[in-house]
Short mmCIF file of C-alpha atoms in Angstrom, two decimals:
data_model
loop_
_atom_site.label_atom_id
_atom_site.label_comp_id
_atom_site.label_asym_id
_atom_site.label_seq_id
_atom_site.Cartn_x
_atom_site.Cartn_y
_atom_site.Cartn_z
CA UNK T 18 102.51 14.86 59.88
CA UNK T 19 100.78 17.87 61.33
CA UNK T 20 101.57 16.82 64.89
CA UNK T 21 105.25 16.30 64.10
CA UNK T 22 105.41 19.77 62.49
CA UNK T 23 103.91 21.48 65.58
CA UNK T 24 106.30 19.66 67.87
CA UNK T 25 109.20 20.85 65.75
CA UNK T 26 108.13 24.52 66.00
CA UNK T 27 107.64 24.34 69.77
CA UNK T 28 111.08 22.83 70.33
CA UNK T 29 112.63 25.57 68.16
CA UNK T 30 111.08 28.36 70.27
CA UNK T 31 112.08 26.73 73.55
CA UNK T 32 115.71 26.49 72.40
CA UNK T 33 115.71 30.23 71.54
CA UNK T 34 114.58 31.47 75.02
CA UNK T 35 117.96 30.96 76.81
CA UNK T 36 119.70 32.89 74.04
CA UNK T 37 117.32 35.86 74.46
CA UNK T 38 117.76 35.91 78.27
CA UNK T 39 121.53 35.81 78.01
CA UNK T 40 121.47 38.71 75.51
CA UNK T 41 119.33 40.83 77.88
CA UNK T 42 121.68 40.20 80.82
CA UNK T 43 124.71 41.17 78.76
CA UNK T 44 123.07 44.43 77.60
CA UNK T 45 122.08 45.31 81.20
CA UNK T 46 125.59 44.71 82.47
CA UNK T 47 127.09 46.86 79.73
CA UNK T 48 124.62 49.67 80.45
CA UNK T 49 125.43 49.53 84.16
CA UNK T 50 129.13 49.63 83.48
CA UNK T 51 128.68 52.59 81.15
CA UNK T 52 126.71 54.49 83.82
CA UNK T 53 129.34 53.76 86.45
CA UNK T 54 132.07 54.86 84.09
CA UNK T 55 130.22 58.10 83.32
CA UNK T 56 129.64 58.73 87.03
CA UNK T 57 133.30 58.19 87.62
CA UNK T 58 134.17 60.68 84.93
CA UNK T 59 131.75 63.26 86.43
CA UNK T 60 133.11 62.68 89.91
CA UNK T 61 136.64 63.08 88.66
CA UNK T 62 135.71 66.41 87.00
CA UNK T 63 134.02 67.94 90.11
CA UNK T 64 136.21 70.18 92.29
CA UNK T 65 133.68 70.62 95.21
CA UNK T 66 134.37 74.37 95.37
CA UNK T 67 131.64 77.08 95.24
CA UNK T 68 131.48 79.43 92.31
CA UNK T 69 133.12 82.79 92.93
CA UNK T 70 130.58 85.58 92.44
CA UNK T 71 131.81 88.90 91.01
CA UNK T 72 130.49 91.92 92.98
CA UNK T 73 130.96 95.66 93.32
CA UNK T 74 131.30 97.39 96.69
CA UNK T 75 131.35 100.82 98.27
CA UNK T 76 132.66 102.03 101.62
CA UNK T 77 130.12 102.60 104.37
CA UNK T 78 130.12 106.06 105.90
CA UNK T 79 127.75 108.02 108.12
CA UNK T 80 125.81 110.98 106.76
CA UNK T 81 124.23 113.87 108.66
CA UNK T 82 120.49 113.97 108.04
CA UNK T 83 117.53 115.87 109.42
CA UNK T 84 115.61 113.22 111.34
CA UNK T 85 111.82 113.47 111.09
CA UNK T 86 109.59 110.64 112.23
CA UNK T 87 106.03 110.16 110.98
CA UNK T 88 103.28 108.13 112.63
CA UNK T 89 99.52 107.75 112.45
CA UNK T 90 97.32 107.94 115.52
CA UNK T 91 93.82 108.58 116.85
CA UNK T 92 92.78 111.70 118.77
CA UNK T 93 91.79 111.01 122.38
CA UNK T 94 90.08 113.20 124.98
CA UNK T 95 92.57 114.73 127.39
CA UNK T 96 90.46 113.28 130.19
CA UNK T 97 87.43 111.00 130.15
CA UNK T 98 85.43 109.92 133.18
CA UNK T 99 82.31 107.83 133.70
CA UNK T 100 80.37 109.50 136.53
CA UNK T 101 78.66 107.11 138.97
CA UNK T 102 77.38 107.35 142.55
CA UNK T 103 79.05 105.36 145.33
CA UNK T 104 76.07 103.01 145.73
CA UNK T 105 73.05 101.85 143.70
CA UNK T 106 69.86 103.82 144.09
CA UNK T 107 67.11 105.80 142.43
CA UNK T 108 68.10 108.72 140.20
CA UNK T 109 66.13 111.81 141.20
CA UNK T 110 67.23 114.20 138.45
CA UNK T 111 69.76 114.37 135.60
CA UNK T 112 70.63 117.97 134.80
CA UNK T 113 72.53 117.47 131.50
CA UNK T 114 72.02 116.06 128.02
CA UNK T 115 74.47 114.61 125.50
CA UNK T 116 76.43 117.44 123.87
CA UNK T 117 76.06 119.87 126.76
CA UNK T 118 79.16 121.79 127.76
CA UNK T 119 79.72 122.01 131.50
CA UNK T 120 82.22 123.81 133.72
CA UNK T 121 84.08 122.31 136.63
CA UNK T 122 81.73 122.07 139.64
CA UNK T 123 78.47 122.14 137.67
CA UNK T 124 75.72 119.75 138.84
CA UNK T 125 75.37 116.61 136.70
CA UNK T 126 72.73 114.48 138.45
CA UNK T 127 71.04 113.96 141.83
CA UNK T 128 70.45 110.61 143.57
CA UNK T 129 67.80 109.78 146.19
CA UNK T 130 68.84 111.52 149.47
CA UNK T 131 66.60 109.84 152.03
CA UNK T 132 69.51 108.28 153.90
CA UNK T 133 71.42 111.55 153.76
CA UNK T 134 68.55 113.40 155.46
CA UNK T 135 68.44 110.75 158.18
CA UNK T 136 72.16 111.10 158.74
CA UNK T 137 71.82 114.88 158.96
CA UNK T 138 69.14 114.59 161.67
CA UNK T 139 71.38 112.24 163.63
CA UNK T 140 74.34 114.59 163.18
CA UNK T 141 72.29 117.54 164.49
CA UNK T 142 71.30 115.54 167.57
CA UNK T 143 74.90 114.51 168.21
CA UNK T 144 76.03 118.12 167.86
CA UNK T 145 73.62 119.19 170.64
CA UNK T 146 74.70 116.31 172.90
CA UNK T 147 78.37 117.15 172.32
CA UNK T 148 77.72 120.80 173.19
CA UNK T 149 76.06 119.80 176.50
CA UNK T 150 78.91 117.44 177.38
CA UNK T 151 81.39 120.18 176.63
CA UNK T 152 79.69 122.42 179.21
CA UNK T 153 79.55 119.62 181.77
CA UNK T 154 83.20 118.75 181.12
CA UNK T 155 84.26 122.27 182.07
CA UNK T 156 82.40 121.99 185.39
CA UNK T 157 83.77 118.52 186.02
CA UNK T 158 80.35 116.85 185.91
CA UNK T 159 81.39 114.26 183.26
CA UNK T 160 84.57 112.36 182.62
CA UNK T 161 86.89 113.12 179.72
CA UNK T 162 86.39 109.60 178.37
CA UNK T 163 82.62 110.10 178.01
CA UNK T 164 83.18 113.36 176.17
CA UNK T 165 85.78 111.77 173.84
CA UNK T 166 83.40 108.94 172.95
CA UNK T 167 80.65 111.39 172.04
CA UNK T 168 83.07 113.51 170.00
CA UNK T 169 84.25 110.45 168.07
CA UNK T 170 80.67 109.45 167.27
CA UNK T 171 79.94 112.99 166.08
CA UNK T 172 83.00 113.07 163.78
CA UNK T 173 82.19 109.66 162.25
CA UNK T 174 78.63 110.74 161.52
CA UNK T 175 79.80 114.03 160.05
CA UNK T 176 82.21 112.17 157.75
CA UNK T 177 79.34 109.96 156.56
CA UNK T 178 77.17 113.01 155.91
CA UNK T 179 79.91 114.72 153.89
CA UNK T 180 80.51 111.54 151.89
CA UNK T 181 76.81 111.06 151.11
CA UNK T 182 76.48 114.74 150.23
CA UNK T 183 79.17 114.40 147.57
CA UNK T 184 77.91 111.04 146.28
CA UNK T 185 74.25 111.90 145.89
CA UNK T 186 74.76 115.21 144.08
CA UNK T 187 77.42 114.47 141.46
CA UNK T 188 79.34 117.44 140.03
CA UNK T 189 81.66 117.83 137.02
CA UNK T 190 85.30 117.17 138.04
CA UNK T 191 86.55 119.26 135.09
CA UNK T 192 85.23 121.41 132.26
CA UNK T 193 84.18 119.40 129.24
CA UNK T 194 81.41 117.94 127.10
CA UNK T 195 78.82 115.34 128.08
CA UNK T 196 79.27 112.49 125.59
CA UNK T 197 76.98 109.90 127.16
CA UNK T 198 73.73 109.74 129.13
CA UNK T 199 72.53 106.26 130.04
CA UNK T 200 69.50 106.81 132.36
CA UNK T 201 66.44 109.01 132.70
CA UNK T 202 64.93 110.72 135.75
CA UNK T 203 63.42 108.25 138.23
CA UNK T 204 65.28 105.16 136.96
CA UNK T 205 67.26 102.85 139.23
CA UNK T 206 71.03 102.80 138.98
CA UNK T 207 72.20 99.25 139.74
CA UNK T 208 75.91 99.40 138.91
CA UNK T 209 75.71 97.15 135.84
CA UNK T 210 77.90 98.08 132.82
CA UNK T 211 76.27 100.64 130.54
CA UNK T 212 79.10 101.99 128.33
CA UNK T 213 80.82 100.51 125.27
CA UNK T 214 83.98 100.05 127.34
CA UNK T 215 82.11 97.73 129.68
CA UNK T 216 82.02 100.18 132.58
CA UNK T 217 79.04 101.49 134.46
CA UNK T 218 78.05 105.16 134.25
CA UNK T 219 75.12 107.52 134.59
CA UNK T 220 76.81 110.10 132.36
CA UNK T 221 80.18 110.28 130.59
CA UNK T 222 82.22 113.49 130.54
CA UNK T 223 85.14 114.26 128.22
CA UNK T 224 87.65 117.09 128.26
CA UNK T 225 88.03 118.07 124.59
CA UNK T 226 90.19 121.18 124.82
CA UNK T 227 93.00 120.40 125.01
CA UNK T 228 93.02 116.93 123.46
CA UNK T 229 95.80 114.36 123.39
CA UNK T 230 97.35 111.94 120.93
CA UNK T 231 99.11 108.71 121.97
CA UNK T 232 101.84 107.62 119.56
CA UNK T 233 103.71 104.28 119.67
CA UNK T 234 107.28 105.26 118.74
CA UNK T 235 110.09 102.83 117.90
CA UNK T 236 112.48 102.17 120.78
CA UNK T 237 115.48 103.47 118.80
CA UNK T 238 114.17 107.03 119.29
CA UNK T 239 113.65 106.76 123.05
CA UNK T 240 116.68 108.93 123.99
CA UNK T 241 115.61 111.63 121.51
CA UNK T 242 112.03 112.17 122.77
CA UNK T 243 111.94 114.93 125.39
CA UNK T 244 109.16 116.62 127.37
CA UNK T 245 108.05 119.80 125.59
CA UNK T 246 109.17 118.61 122.13
CA UNK T 247 106.92 119.99 119.39
CA UNK T 248 104.80 117.82 117.08
CA UNK T 249 102.93 118.66 113.89
CA UNK T 250 99.49 117.08 113.51
CA UNK T 251 97.39 116.91 110.35
CA UNK T 252 93.85 115.53 110.06
CA UNK T 253 92.68 114.12 106.73
CA UNK T 254 89.26 115.73 107.17
CA UNK T 255 90.85 119.22 107.15
CA UNK T 256 92.96 119.47 104.02
CA UNK T 257 95.79 121.98 104.46
CA UNK T 258 95.14 122.59 108.18
CA UNK T 259 98.11 122.10 110.51
CA UNK T 260 97.83 121.75 114.30
CA UNK T 261 100.66 121.94 116.81
CA UNK T 262 101.11 119.82 119.90
CA UNK T 263 103.83 119.14 122.46
CA UNK T 264 105.05 116.05 124.30
CA UNK T 265 103.92 116.05 127.94
CA UNK T 266 104.63 112.44 128.89
CA UNK T 267 106.50 109.38 127.62
CA UNK T 268 106.28 105.85 128.95
CA UNK T 269 109.05 104.80 131.37
CA UNK T 270 109.25 101.32 129.78
CA UNK T 271 109.52 99.70 126.34
CA UNK T 272 106.89 97.22 125.13
CA UNK T 273 108.88 94.01 124.60
CA UNK T 274 106.39 92.67 122.04
CA UNK T 275 106.34 95.71 119.72
CA UNK T 276 109.71 97.27 120.67
CA UNK T 277 108.01 100.63 121.02
CA UNK T 278 106.97 103.07 123.73
CA UNK T 279 103.94 105.34 124.17
CA UNK T 280 104.43 109.08 123.84
CA UNK T 281 101.55 111.36 124.87
CA UNK T 282 101.15 114.63 122.97
CA UNK T 283 98.97 117.48 124.22
CA UNK T 284 97.05 119.11 121.39
CA UNK T 285 95.34 122.50 121.53
CA UNK T 286 91.90 122.18 119.88
CA UNK T 287 91.77 125.32 117.77
CA UNK T 288 88.15 126.47 117.30
CA UNK T 289 87.06 123.01 118.52
CA UNK T 290 87.74 121.63 115.04
CA UNK T 291 89.20 118.35 116.24
CA UNK T 292 87.11 115.59 117.80
CA UNK T 293 88.05 112.49 119.79
CA UNK T 294 88.25 109.49 117.45
CA UNK T 295 89.60 111.40 114.44
CA UNK T 296 92.47 109.87 112.44
CA UNK T 297 95.59 112.08 112.32
CA UNK T 298 99.16 112.03 111.06
CA UNK T 299 101.89 113.04 113.51
CA UNK T 300 105.34 114.35 112.54
CA UNK T 301 108.18 115.10 114.95
CA UNK T 302 111.50 116.76 114.13
CA UNK T 303 114.29 115.09 116.11
CA UNK T 304 117.03 117.38 114.79
CA UNK T 305 120.15 116.41 112.86
CA UNK T 306 121.67 112.98 113.42
CA UNK T 307 124.50 110.91 111.92
CA UNK T 308 123.43 107.62 110.43
CA UNK T 309 124.15 105.16 107.60
CA UNK T 310 122.50 105.97 104.25
CA UNK T 311 122.94 103.32 101.53
CA UNK T 312 121.68 102.80 97.95
CA UNK T 313 118.18 101.33 98.09
CA UNK T 314 119.10 98.50 95.69
CA UNK T 315 121.69 97.26 98.22
CA UNK T 316 118.91 96.39 100.67
CA UNK T 317 117.23 93.03 100.08
CA UNK T 318 114.08 91.52 101.62
CA UNK T 319 113.79 87.90 102.69
CA UNK T 320 110.98 86.27 100.74
CA UNK T 321 107.77 85.74 102.70
CA UNK T 322 108.89 87.98 105.58
CA UNK T 323 109.53 91.64 106.36
CA UNK T 324 113.19 91.00 107.19
CA UNK T 325 115.59 93.38 105.41
CA UNK T 326 119.31 92.71 105.00
CA UNK T 327 122.49 93.75 103.20
CA UNK T 328 125.72 91.96 102.30
CA UNK T 329 129.17 93.05 103.43
CA UNK T 330 132.43 91.93 101.82
CA UNK T 331 134.78 90.42 104.44
CA UNK T 332 137.95 88.47 103.59
CA UNK T 333 136.71 87.37 100.17
CA UNK T 334 133.31 86.18 101.40
CA UNK T 335 129.82 87.66 101.62
CA UNK T 336 128.44 88.33 105.11
CA UNK T 337 124.69 88.84 105.52
CA UNK T 338 123.63 91.54 108.02
CA UNK T 339 120.00 92.20 108.96
CA UNK T 340 119.08 95.89 109.10
CA UNK T 341 116.27 98.15 110.25
CA UNK T 342 115.00 100.70 107.75
CA UNK T 343 114.59 104.38 108.52
CA UNK T 344 113.77 107.27 106.19
CA UNK T 345 113.97 107.16 102.39
CA UNK T 346 115.90 109.84 100.50
CA UNK T 347 115.15 109.46 96.77
CA UNK T 348 117.14 106.35 95.77
CA UNK T 349 118.80 105.93 99.18
CA UNK T 350 117.66 104.40 102.46
CA UNK T 351 118.61 105.02 106.04
CA UNK T 352 119.61 101.73 107.71
CA UNK T 353 120.58 100.73 111.21
CA UNK T 354 122.16 97.51 112.47
CA UNK T 355 124.36 96.36 115.31
CA UNK T 356 127.16 95.11 113.04
CA UNK T 357 127.43 98.04 110.64
CA UNK T 358 130.65 100.01 111.04
CA UNK T 359 132.15 102.91 109.16
CA UNK T 360 134.63 101.80 106.53
CA UNK T 361 133.01 98.39 105.95
CA UNK T 362 132.63 97.25 102.32
CA UNK T 363 128.96 97.21 101.32
CA UNK T 364 128.08 95.09 98.28
CA UNK T 365 125.98 97.18 95.89
CA UNK T 366 126.05 94.99 92.73
CA UNK T 367 125.72 91.21 92.47
CA UNK T 368 124.18 90.88 95.94
CA UNK T 369 120.95 89.32 94.64
CA UNK T 370 122.91 86.16 93.68
CA UNK T 371 124.55 85.74 97.09
CA UNK T 372 123.90 83.70 100.17
CA UNK T 373 125.72 84.09 103.48
CA UNK T 374 129.29 82.78 103.20
CA UNK T 375 129.57 82.78 99.40
CA UNK T 376 133.03 83.43 97.94
CA UNK T 377 133.17 86.74 96.09
CA UNK T 378 135.50 88.65 93.80
CA UNK T 379 135.43 92.44 93.97
CA UNK T 380 135.55 93.98 90.51
CA UNK T 381 136.06 97.61 89.61
#
């Protein structure tokens, strides 16, 4: 009896399995049909058109502003030279110390002059021989060619003597301050680098009055920078002190990597207050110019970059234009761009929701 009962239960469950499977298939089919129907309804309700963004605009116009440019820079010596002899040798005597002020032509150091003395003895002998040949040439006792050869030998030796004279006793090429001394009396100069710049030197001389400041100025101001233009310089270490300089040279080319050019400013060192290496702020007045000045909120910045741009309204769409920033005037900014024209419609409200090409509606 028990076995028959178990067999009955098993057969009952087996008969129910097809019914369950069929029910699942029917439910899946209905669900799929419902999804397809819903998708069809959504597709039928989509127009494919972008949303029209309401914006406010203003007309672009140029304003006359007083153009002042501000840069930071480092003070440099007007001239700097590493003094070295023409050849390695023993240093006889160094006449200066670091910090000494020297005038142009002052002695700096003396090298070993043994070879110079030998050359001078030879030159003296050649001078006597040349004098004798000159007398004999007048009497016709020697040929012109022999005299010319002796004269050439004398002139070559004299040139060598003059060269060694200048390169064994080194003098200051300009008035300045000794800022480096790298040897002591009696040491050997070998020509190996001794300075921080990787150059060789026995002493370093700087001209510190006047000084100069090199400023990298944006290429857009190249036509406005002129020789003799005044510059105002302020050093953070002297609060309230103002120094005046003037442009004495500007680079003939633009750096393609930085889009800037070097302008050199000569700076009078009043009371020797300024020192090479000091940090300064440089301001230059370029006069009055006409440029575009727009509300600062109209200028957007591309996320993750330093790219600035604005939107213009053109034929019912938004056009993105990249700009370069200039001076700030309270809540306005000076901007420059190739495609900005007077009379264009600048979007000043709603621009944060736009991308290039969006349809827009101008509202009052």
